[in-house]
Amino acid sequence: MSTPYPFTAIVGQDDLRLALLLNAVSPAVGGILVRGEKGTAKSTAVRALSALLPEVDVVVGCRFSCGPTAPDPTCPDGPHDTGPGVCRPARMVELPVGASEDRLVGALDIERALAEGVKSFEPGLLAQANRGILYVDEVNLLHDHLVDLLLDAAAMGASYVEREGVSVRHAARFLLVGTMNPEEGELRPQLLDRFGLTVEVAASREPEQRVEVVRRRLAYDDDPAAFAARWADEEAAVRQRIVMARELLPQVRLGDGALRQIAATCAAFEVDGMRADIVMARTATALAAWAGRTGVLAEDVRQAALLALPHRRRRNPFDAPGLDEDKLDETLQEFGAPDDDPDPGPNGPGGPGGGGGQPAPDTEPQGGGSGAQPETGEDGQQPQAAGSSEQAPVRAGDPFRTKVLSVPGIGEGAAGRRSRARTEHGRTTGARRPQGVLTKLHLAATVHAAAPHQRARERSGPGLVLRRDDLRQAAREGREGNLVLFVVDASGSMAARQRMGAVKGAVLSLLLDAYQRRDKVGLVTFRGSDAQVALPPTSSVDAAAARLESLPTGGRTPLAAGLLKAHEVLRVERLRDPARRALLVVVTDGRATGGPEPVALAGRAAGMFAAERTASVVVDCEAGPVRLGLAGRLADELGGTAVTLDELRADSIAGLVRNAQGTSRRAA
């Protein structure tokens, strides 16, 4: 086993280290979500923490890590006799992004059930992580229903499995840590709320600190054991401090004053529900215990708010998480000190080691609070650069709920919420012979296939005699995420009569829908004489919204260039991810004025999509009393559907995209 990087050797990242330590002191805090760019020691810090956790006593041979002095009475491996057990280090279990539900929660041991005729539960990763750490790297890429399962287990301290005739409950108390890079897509708001704390991490911009990071990492890579030995004393001190804080935690008093401050803070920041209040209370208590105190101070409440509230106050998926610290200080000051005279504890206000484990006062606030906004004029628009012929970007109109855009047919892409697909999860629609490795057994169909042959196979025991040909794979249908490629006309004709604000609002609404349906998105714009890929296909819908907001307008309308650029983007993406189907959304008034023979060239470019049967929608942005119907004609050439901005709203019929072979088309 390789020597982990020492936790105390990590340079900077004060908030990250503090949040991890608070969860080690009190797992009831509810875990931590670490958000940040790649290369910021997220994984290193989590793995380093596992070496600091105190060792655990477990029952010999128990797959669920029951304690020998008080074993779980409902343990599937029980009943256990109380007595001496075996001491082992706390485990860190990693949940891979591609894990199945069976791997996470466990399932019926199909081999024993069919061969021996007995029910036997095969535990999953939740059982292995009991009394340790469950680490989920790139948690934002994990399927929603798996995130729900592990968050439910973390909240209840137990995992319940009811499936395939098996009913099992087992303890699942673990420190949950998820890491994610926001550039690869956000977690849904209801899942964000389920994590106790969140921390935003970023690489230091201080040269001296970066030098020290490199120096320590090179020393560790050269000789991990020697490097770890240099930090052994610091590691032992932190390990002992965790033990002391755990012992002190039940004695910490959370007075009415602290509770009032917590409630007032949550109300001031308009967080939904009561989970934030509870998490703040537990975090403030853990902070006091970590500092060696039995009373909660105002600084504990403030630090708890900075860790527990930023990811809960998001009111819109495109709003960056953050907290207004001035508003926080005003709220805490208004409601006074939490307690008149809290017990400072045996080691003074700083507790063991001093400082209370708090970040230095000059540490930059985490969570991406309210930053500087671009300068705007009286009309709310950014000023136009001197000498520029293009019009300044206009703000997007208010988003609205759009009707469903889906790709026809049944796909096999990544799990999502947009189009029909054959998936590993979803409702069972039938059974089929497995192609390759069997992943989801259809038990009834398998038994039905094997039953007629039992006499011929001379079955003599209770088990079923099976052959490979008897096995049946469950055929399931769910929803997939698609690649939604937006091709947006940013020419001068679109800016006329201030239509661009409404157009951006419509695209923003479609982006919000893509966010909710777990799609990848891309953005191609065309104006002047050419088209450009404003955003290559990505899971970060926030990035697409930001590019859309800053999109300038003006110039001619090179529609053909936009379609050809989109065709190239889709061609490359099909090579990278052939299973993910595409939905082309062209936002235009249908005019084509850029380049030689613009109309004919645009028609030929549209015909390429029709030949490949790419699902497409044209959002018709034409305005005014006289309509030329150019967008409808473009939709026919694409083999898709045209819809006006008003028709895009969800109060009209759903399901805009029709099969390319369908006969119904919008009239030009």
XYZ file of C-alpha atoms in Angstrom:
668
model
C 0.000 0.000 0.000
C 1.441 3.377 -1.017
C 2.163 6.032 1.581
C -0.487 8.788 1.419
C 0.516 12.423 1.204
C 0.452 13.904 4.741
C -2.593 16.020 5.504
C -0.563 18.560 7.466
C 1.836 19.016 4.531
C -0.858 20.468 2.273
C -0.093 24.109 1.529
C -2.945 26.597 1.966
C -6.534 25.431 1.307
C -7.510 26.405 4.870
C -11.257 26.124 4.321
C -10.942 22.708 2.712
C -8.832 21.317 5.524
C -11.107 22.799 8.185
C -14.280 21.404 6.582
C -12.754 17.933 6.328
C -11.630 18.020 9.960
C -15.066 19.163 11.159
C -16.655 16.197 9.425
C -14.064 13.931 11.017
C -15.027 15.325 14.420
C -18.782 15.135 13.764
C -19.946 13.020 10.797
C -23.471 14.265 11.595
C -22.476 17.525 9.848
C -23.413 15.714 6.647
C -20.316 15.515 4.496
C -18.596 18.008 2.257
C -18.723 18.964 -1.398
C -15.418 20.295 -2.712
C -15.792 22.468 -5.815
C -12.825 23.675 -7.771
C -10.662 23.617 -10.827
C -8.417 20.673 -11.605
C -5.069 20.435 -9.849
C -6.102 22.041 -6.555
C -5.339 19.110 -4.191
C -8.983 18.069 -3.784
C -8.331 14.337 -4.051
C -5.007 14.604 -2.216
C -6.637 16.212 0.816
C -9.396 13.596 1.011
C -7.000 10.671 0.784
C -4.713 12.297 3.332
C -7.565 12.676 5.811
C -8.196 8.916 5.873
C -4.784 8.398 7.487
C -5.761 10.793 10.318
C -8.973 9.065 11.344
C -8.678 6.972 14.514
C -8.553 3.208 14.045
C -11.804 1.282 14.525
C -12.560 -1.964 16.354
C -14.655 -4.362 14.277
C -16.170 -7.810 14.706
C -13.951 -10.436 13.126
C -15.373 -11.505 9.773
C -18.233 -8.965 9.699
C -18.602 -7.524 6.213
C -20.434 -4.486 7.620
C -17.770 -3.385 10.160
C -19.920 -3.808 13.277
C -18.322 -2.682 16.537
C -17.550 -5.553 18.927
C -18.878 -3.800 22.037
C -22.226 -2.756 20.513
C -22.829 -4.685 17.281
C -25.744 -3.781 15.039
C -28.646 -6.081 16.060
C -29.979 -6.008 12.469
C -26.617 -6.758 10.817
C -27.096 -9.264 7.965
C -23.965 -11.107 9.178
C -25.281 -11.211 12.759
C -26.143 -11.868 15.422
C -22.710 -11.087 16.855
C -21.457 -11.884 20.309
C -20.019 -8.959 22.235
C -16.360 -9.352 22.999
C -12.931 -8.438 21.712
C -12.634 -7.660 18.041
C -9.871 -6.671 15.682
C -8.479 -3.156 15.276
C -7.946 -1.812 11.761
C -7.505 1.600 10.087
C -10.607 3.454 8.957
C -11.317 2.691 5.314
C -11.600 5.111 2.460
C -13.919 3.653 -0.186
C -14.060 5.281 -3.615
C -17.252 5.264 -5.680
C -16.396 5.319 -9.404
C -18.505 7.452 -11.730
C -19.561 4.414 -13.753
C -20.727 2.381 -10.744
C -24.060 0.598 -10.928
C -26.803 0.649 -8.314
C -25.936 -2.946 -7.386
C -22.329 -1.945 -6.763
C -23.402 0.916 -4.506
C -26.099 -0.632 -2.300
C -25.561 -4.355 -2.872
C -27.881 -6.944 -4.330
C -29.008 -10.545 -4.224
C -26.192 -12.998 -4.882
C -27.679 -14.344 -8.101
C -25.171 -17.183 -8.396
C -26.073 -18.665 -5.004
C -29.771 -17.983 -5.464
C -29.915 -19.941 -8.701
C -27.319 -22.617 -7.970
C -28.179 -23.330 -4.309
C -31.705 -22.003 -4.026
C -30.869 -19.675 -1.111
C -31.148 -15.929 -0.623
C -27.797 -14.323 0.040
C -27.053 -10.601 0.116
C -23.879 -9.362 -1.514
C -22.988 -6.040 0.186
C -22.037 -2.968 -1.821
C -19.799 0.033 -1.319
C -22.091 1.583 1.313
C -21.412 -1.406 3.551
C -17.669 -1.246 2.939
C -17.614 2.470 3.813
C -19.376 2.021 7.180
C -17.347 3.777 9.912
C -14.977 5.199 7.305
C -14.922 7.620 4.348
C -16.946 7.334 1.144
C -15.213 9.385 -1.517
C -16.947 10.306 -4.782
C -14.689 12.021 -7.291
C -16.523 13.981 -10.024
C -19.805 13.599 -8.147
C -21.513 15.922 -10.636
C -21.020 13.274 -13.332
C -22.693 10.569 -11.233
C -26.246 9.639 -12.159
C -28.877 11.492 -10.101
C -30.521 8.381 -8.650
C -27.150 7.106 -7.357
C -26.460 10.468 -5.717
C -29.911 10.239 -4.100
C -29.166 6.770 -2.734
C -25.836 7.641 -1.158
C -27.121 10.929 0.274
C -30.112 9.135 1.812
C -27.790 6.591 3.405
C -25.478 9.346 4.686
C -28.430 11.215 6.236
C -30.009 8.155 7.903
C -26.827 6.315 8.822
C -28.278 3.151 7.300
C -28.888 1.575 3.917
C -32.170 -0.136 3.091
C -32.258 -2.588 0.204
C -35.640 -3.842 -1.027
C -35.217 -5.637 -4.325
C -35.321 -9.047 -6.012
C -36.968 -10.640 -3.006
C -34.272 -9.359 -0.641
C -35.046 -7.070 2.303
C -31.886 -5.925 4.073
C -30.977 -3.098 6.423
C -27.440 -2.419 7.528
C -25.517 0.419 9.157
C -23.924 2.924 6.784
C -22.327 5.667 8.843
C -19.566 7.312 6.903
C -17.955 10.620 6.152
C -19.193 11.566 2.688
C -16.852 13.628 0.521
C -17.647 14.601 -3.056
C -15.415 16.574 -5.379
C -16.324 18.237 -8.655
C -15.049 20.595 -11.312
C -17.864 23.101 -12.082
C -16.573 23.405 -15.655
C -17.877 19.863 -16.271
C -21.428 20.642 -15.163
C -23.283 21.487 -11.978
C -25.133 19.333 -9.505
C -28.875 19.815 -9.406
C -29.902 22.272 -6.621
C -31.785 19.651 -4.571
C -28.674 17.468 -4.550
C -26.431 20.397 -3.631
C -28.613 21.005 -0.591
C -28.046 17.464 0.644
C -24.334 18.021 1.237
C -23.654 19.461 4.668
C -20.799 21.794 3.774
C -19.261 23.097 0.584
C -15.874 24.616 -0.127
C -14.622 26.439 -3.202
C -10.940 25.766 -3.856
C -8.584 27.458 -6.293
C -4.859 27.433 -6.905
C -2.951 30.149 -5.113
C -1.792 33.125 -7.152
C 1.038 33.862 -4.707
C 4.380 32.816 -6.274
C 5.964 31.867 -2.933
C 3.083 29.587 -2.010
C 3.124 27.932 -5.436
C 6.875 27.357 -5.083
C 6.313 25.636 -1.754
C 3.601 23.412 -3.242
C 5.954 22.247 -5.980
C 8.861 21.801 -3.561
C 6.857 19.570 -1.232
C 5.293 17.552 -4.038
C 8.673 16.817 -5.627
C 10.073 15.763 -2.252
C 7.120 13.438 -1.720
C 7.437 11.889 -5.187
C 11.165 11.271 -4.674
C 10.695 9.386 -1.379
C 7.111 9.136 -0.007
C 8.126 7.303 3.172
C 10.845 9.775 4.114
C 8.604 12.735 3.357
C 5.806 11.286 5.486
C 8.254 10.666 8.329
C 9.145 14.382 8.357
C 5.486 15.195 9.070
C 4.795 12.339 11.463
C 4.706 14.525 14.584
C 2.266 17.007 13.044
C 0.080 14.148 11.821
C 0.026 12.569 15.276
C -0.920 15.889 16.874
C -3.877 16.415 14.542
C -4.981 12.785 15.002
C -4.963 13.242 18.759
C -6.834 16.528 18.454
C -9.600 14.792 16.458
C -9.940 12.210 19.240
C -10.138 14.929 21.906
C -12.707 16.918 19.915
C -14.878 13.834 19.482
C -14.816 13.231 23.216
C -15.622 16.882 23.939
C -18.421 17.167 21.374
C -21.268 15.822 23.579
C -20.427 18.452 26.208
C -20.639 21.447 23.871
C -23.608 23.688 24.712
C -25.516 25.356 21.890
C -27.395 28.143 23.647
C -30.553 29.943 22.624
C -28.534 32.953 21.536
C -26.539 30.894 19.039
C -29.721 29.259 17.766
C -31.292 32.677 17.208
C -28.246 33.800 15.236
C -28.370 30.646 13.131
C -32.090 31.003 12.434
C -31.761 34.709 11.621
C -28.860 34.048 9.244
C -30.718 31.320 7.348
C -33.795 33.529 7.108
C -31.767 36.532 5.944
C -30.267 34.533 3.072
C -33.657 33.009 2.162
C -32.495 29.402 2.107
C -35.198 26.809 1.506
C -36.273 24.364 4.187
C -34.715 23.718 7.586
C -31.717 21.605 6.626
C -29.435 24.651 6.559
C -30.338 25.568 10.157
C -29.611 22.051 11.367
C -26.316 21.805 9.490
C -25.192 25.203 10.783
C -25.994 24.154 14.349
C -24.000 20.942 14.034
C -21.113 22.724 12.332
C -20.918 25.459 14.967
C -20.904 22.791 17.669
C -18.127 20.879 15.913
C -16.116 24.112 15.562
C -16.355 24.719 19.284
C -15.244 21.153 20.032
C -12.366 21.444 17.568
C -11.246 24.611 19.360
C -11.447 22.821 22.720
C -14.441 24.789 24.012
C -17.782 23.740 25.454
C -19.562 26.904 24.366
C -20.382 28.219 20.887
C -19.074 31.683 19.999
C -20.200 34.151 17.360
C -17.128 33.293 15.307
C -18.299 29.665 15.225
C -21.700 30.692 13.863
C -20.059 32.927 11.260
C -17.665 30.223 10.084
C -20.506 27.693 10.011
C -22.502 30.021 7.754
C -19.580 30.424 5.346
C -19.320 26.652 5.002
C -22.990 25.630 5.106
C -24.884 28.336 3.202
C -23.156 29.289 -0.099
C -24.466 26.301 -2.067
C -27.942 26.614 -0.557
C -28.675 30.210 -1.439
C -28.630 29.717 -5.201
C -31.918 30.973 -6.576
C -31.180 30.151 -10.206
C -29.019 27.390 -11.741
C -26.912 30.045 -13.470
C -26.186 31.980 -10.281
C -22.727 31.307 -8.864
C -22.688 29.990 -5.288
C -21.552 32.575 -2.813
C -22.330 34.529 0.312
C -22.386 38.273 0.968
C -20.114 38.489 4.006
C -21.105 42.087 4.791
C -24.740 41.027 5.006
C -23.706 38.069 7.174
C -21.819 40.311 9.609
C -24.760 42.729 9.811
C -27.164 39.886 10.629
C -24.875 38.438 13.331
C -24.318 41.869 14.861
C -28.035 42.633 14.879
C -28.817 39.550 16.905
C -25.940 40.015 19.324
C -23.544 37.539 20.831
C -24.726 33.943 20.984
C -24.008 33.498 24.685
C -23.187 35.909 27.449
C -20.217 33.974 28.864
C -19.425 30.749 27.052
C -16.997 28.371 28.652
C -13.637 28.919 26.924
C -12.608 25.339 27.669
C -9.481 24.067 29.371
C -7.148 25.393 26.701
C -8.450 28.906 26.304
C -10.245 30.465 23.349
C -7.934 28.896 20.793
C -8.193 25.362 22.133
C -5.380 22.855 21.621
C -2.827 24.253 19.246
C -4.350 27.746 19.308
C -6.278 29.526 16.615
C -9.319 27.285 16.839
C -8.559 25.764 13.461
C -9.993 28.850 11.764
C -8.549 30.193 8.516
C -6.299 33.208 8.824
C -8.144 36.526 8.808
C -6.446 37.565 5.565
C -7.503 34.392 3.726
C -9.571 35.215 0.668
C -13.251 34.388 1.263
C -14.350 31.143 -0.360
C -17.597 30.533 -2.166
C -17.367 33.165 -4.855
C -19.238 35.955 -3.109
C -20.529 38.959 -4.936
C -17.727 40.022 -7.246
C -17.283 43.091 -9.385
C -19.861 43.505 -12.131
C -19.103 44.938 -15.546
C -19.755 48.616 -15.866
C -23.120 49.394 -17.414
C -24.800 52.452 -18.811
C -28.151 53.952 -17.867
C -29.960 51.566 -20.199
C -28.476 48.576 -18.370
C -26.164 47.679 -21.254
C -22.396 47.588 -21.316
C -20.793 50.572 -22.998
C -19.831 50.213 -26.628
C -16.155 50.205 -27.466
C -14.975 53.274 -29.289
C -14.705 52.801 -33.012
C -16.562 49.464 -33.021
C -19.210 48.841 -35.692
C -20.900 46.055 -33.758
C -23.685 46.674 -31.284
C -22.995 46.169 -27.612
C -24.364 42.976 -26.048
C -27.927 43.221 -24.799
C -29.190 41.504 -21.701
C -31.292 38.382 -21.972
C -34.999 38.561 -21.260
C -36.531 36.684 -18.366
C -36.314 32.899 -18.787
C -39.470 30.805 -18.955
C -40.382 27.135 -18.940
C -40.112 25.731 -22.440
C -41.981 22.849 -23.945
C -40.167 19.592 -24.447
C -37.730 19.237 -27.306
C -36.761 15.610 -27.814
C -34.985 13.418 -30.311
C -37.248 10.858 -32.016
C -36.659 7.130 -31.715
C -34.876 5.257 -28.933
C -31.221 5.886 -28.202
C -28.544 4.348 -25.999
C -26.737 7.439 -24.768
C -25.746 8.670 -21.330
C -28.481 8.721 -18.715
C -30.478 11.943 -18.623
C -34.003 13.304 -18.816
C -34.683 14.267 -22.405
C -35.249 11.501 -24.986
C -36.303 7.871 -24.827
C -33.407 5.431 -24.514
C -32.432 1.910 -23.580
C -30.692 2.372 -20.240
C -29.390 0.390 -17.279
C -31.992 2.107 -15.094
C -35.635 2.712 -15.739
C -38.751 0.653 -16.159
C -38.385 -2.941 -17.328
C -40.022 -3.393 -20.701
C -39.071 -7.000 -21.428
C -36.218 -9.476 -21.614
C -33.645 -10.491 -24.203
C -30.640 -12.720 -24.533
C -27.530 -10.966 -23.191
C -25.053 -9.557 -25.658
C -21.692 -9.804 -23.954
C -21.530 -9.553 -20.157
C -24.814 -9.977 -18.282
C -25.475 -6.822 -16.273
C -29.181 -6.828 -15.328
C -30.674 -10.277 -14.891
C -34.371 -10.712 -15.659
C -34.989 -13.364 -13.023
C -38.505 -14.392 -14.054
C -37.555 -14.730 -17.723
C -34.441 -16.726 -16.803
C -36.409 -19.157 -14.648
C -39.068 -19.417 -17.343
C -36.415 -20.303 -19.932
C -34.742 -22.915 -17.702
C -37.845 -24.558 -16.185
C -38.809 -26.822 -19.127
C -35.342 -28.430 -19.157
C -34.990 -29.441 -15.503
C -36.037 -33.077 -15.993
C -33.734 -33.488 -18.971
C -30.892 -32.013 -16.917
C -31.611 -34.486 -14.114
C -32.010 -31.911 -11.362
C -31.737 -33.617 -7.958
C -31.450 -30.788 -5.428
C -33.372 -27.617 -4.545
C -31.334 -25.447 -6.888
C -32.151 -24.714 -10.500
C -29.897 -26.289 -13.146
C -28.953 -23.488 -15.493
C -27.163 -23.193 -18.781
C -25.735 -20.061 -20.327
C -28.514 -20.045 -22.910
C -31.126 -19.736 -20.135
C -29.912 -16.331 -18.912
C -32.017 -13.339 -19.888
C -31.039 -9.691 -19.725
C -33.645 -7.198 -18.509
C -34.533 -4.710 -21.232
C -35.143 -1.333 -19.621
C -36.282 1.974 -20.990
C -35.499 5.329 -19.443
C -34.294 8.726 -20.606
C -31.011 9.868 -22.036
C -29.223 13.183 -22.167
C -28.488 14.593 -25.597
C -26.075 17.019 -27.147
C -28.094 20.195 -27.688
C -26.191 22.345 -30.164
C -27.443 25.924 -30.392
C -26.798 27.802 -33.637
C -27.622 31.433 -32.893
C -28.017 34.179 -35.488
C -26.263 37.270 -34.094
C -26.509 39.392 -37.245
C -27.827 42.911 -37.507
C -31.286 41.776 -38.604
C -31.713 39.955 -35.284
C -30.861 43.110 -33.351
C -33.612 45.108 -35.068
C -36.551 46.240 -32.914
C -34.641 45.054 -29.833
C -35.471 41.445 -30.555
C -32.133 40.145 -29.340
C -33.112 40.459 -25.683
C -36.145 38.220 -26.266
C -34.045 35.838 -28.361
C -31.411 35.533 -25.644
C -34.165 34.981 -23.091
C -35.523 32.125 -25.197
C -32.080 30.521 -25.581
C -31.442 30.996 -21.863
C -34.735 29.196 -21.192
C -33.652 26.327 -23.423
C -30.300 26.214 -21.617
C -32.117 25.992 -18.302
C -34.139 23.106 -19.704
C -30.904 21.432 -20.875
C -29.443 21.881 -17.383
C -32.425 20.152 -15.826
C -32.313 17.311 -18.343
C -28.559 16.692 -17.943
C -27.605 17.444 -21.539
C -24.332 18.499 -23.025
C -24.606 21.828 -24.817
C -22.649 23.685 -27.448
C -22.993 27.164 -28.925
C -22.270 28.264 -32.505
C -22.887 31.872 -33.509
C -22.798 33.517 -36.917
C -22.640 37.161 -37.909
C -20.713 39.394 -40.303
C -18.872 37.145 -42.722
C -18.267 33.994 -40.709
C -19.368 31.662 -37.907
C -17.528 30.671 -34.766
C -17.809 28.037 -32.048
C -18.543 30.248 -29.054
C -18.559 27.195 -26.770
C -17.471 23.663 -27.720
C -19.806 20.898 -26.481
C -19.616 20.751 -22.699
C -21.614 19.689 -19.663
C -21.215 23.162 -18.167
C -24.483 24.885 -19.018
C -23.361 27.818 -16.868
C -20.533 28.480 -19.314
C -22.975 28.525 -22.224
C -25.208 30.999 -20.396
C -22.226 33.271 -19.743
C -21.168 33.200 -23.418
C -24.722 33.931 -24.489
C -24.972 36.946 -22.184
C -21.845 38.536 -23.688
C -22.785 37.757 -27.304
C -22.502 40.889 -29.508
C -24.667 41.467 -32.576
C -24.343 43.222 -35.912
C -23.342 42.701 -39.514
C -24.662 40.458 -42.272
C -26.229 37.008 -41.915
C -23.937 34.158 -43.029
C -26.518 31.419 -42.336
C -24.686 28.820 -44.439
C -21.461 29.394 -42.497
C -23.309 28.823 -39.220
C -24.846 25.563 -40.445
C -21.559 24.287 -41.869
C -19.753 25.091 -38.623
C -22.460 23.246 -36.666
C -22.164 20.253 -39.006
C -18.433 20.073 -38.345
C -18.966 20.278 -34.573
C -21.461 17.399 -34.668
C -19.169 15.322 -36.884
C -16.328 15.598 -34.379
C -18.622 14.894 -31.439
C -19.957 11.731 -33.098
C -16.400 10.431 -33.165
C -15.852 11.301 -29.499
C -19.189 10.085 -28.168
C -21.060 8.044 -30.791
C -23.834 6.964 -28.397
C -24.959 10.517 -27.576
C -27.584 11.729 -30.042
C -27.730 15.361 -31.096
C -30.499 17.930 -31.168
C -29.827 20.943 -33.401
C -31.561 24.171 -32.318
C -31.220 26.971 -34.890
C -32.280 30.388 -33.594
C -32.781 32.729 -36.555
C -35.236 34.739 -38.617
C -34.238 32.656 -41.629
C -32.515 35.409 -43.611
C -29.309 34.529 -45.451
C -27.297 37.504 -46.730
C -23.645 36.646 -46.150
C -21.326 35.041 -48.694
C -21.794 34.151 -52.393
C -25.201 32.670 -53.281
C -26.209 32.768 -49.607
C -29.679 31.269 -49.978
C -28.646 28.351 -52.175
C -25.610 27.570 -50.045
C -27.714 27.636 -46.854
C -30.170 25.209 -48.478
C -27.381 22.792 -49.387
C -25.944 23.000 -45.851
C -29.377 22.297 -44.365
C -29.760 19.306 -46.684
C -26.683 17.715 -45.083
C -28.486 17.562 -41.731
C -31.624 16.193 -43.357
C -29.631 13.442 -45.101
C -28.130 12.391 -41.774
C -31.547 12.621 -40.070
C -30.272 14.958 -37.375
C -33.160 16.009 -35.118
C -33.591 19.749 -35.489
C -35.753 22.659 -34.391
C -35.759 26.156 -35.890
C -36.793 28.873 -33.442
C -38.388 31.463 -35.732
C -37.415 34.938 -34.554
C -39.068 36.847 -37.396
C -41.118 39.789 -36.167
C -43.382 42.436 -37.631
C -46.711 42.426 -39.463
C -45.221 41.036 -42.680
C -43.636 37.586 -42.343
C -41.602 35.973 -45.104
C -41.726 32.459 -43.640
C -37.996 31.940 -44.199
C -37.473 30.086 -40.907
C -40.234 27.629 -41.768
C -38.617 26.986 -45.153
C -35.266 26.382 -43.403
C -36.951 23.890 -41.064
C -38.286 21.948 -44.074
C -34.810 21.836 -45.612
C -33.389 20.581 -42.302
C -36.118 17.942 -42.056
C -37.182 19.390 -38.720
C -39.770 21.648 -37.147
C -40.159 25.414 -36.864
C -41.587 27.123 -33.817
C -42.024 30.789 -32.973
C -40.755 32.383 -29.790
C -44.294 32.449 -28.395
C -44.913 28.807 -29.310
C -41.747 27.792 -27.483
C -43.412 28.314 -24.126
C -44.575 25.248 -22.230
C -48.249 26.233 -22.230
C -48.528 24.979 -25.821
C -48.289 21.376 -26.971
C -45.214 19.333 -26.014
C -42.871 17.367 -28.201
C -41.786 19.635 -31.017
C -39.359 17.378 -32.832
C -40.978 14.988 -35.287
C -39.345 12.095 -37.063
C -37.437 13.159 -40.142
C -39.532 10.709 -42.159
C -42.811 12.209 -41.005
C -45.090 13.810 -43.546
C -46.279 16.715 -41.421
C -44.278 19.892 -41.936
C -44.823 23.526 -41.146
C -45.841 25.411 -44.267
C -43.362 27.912 -45.560
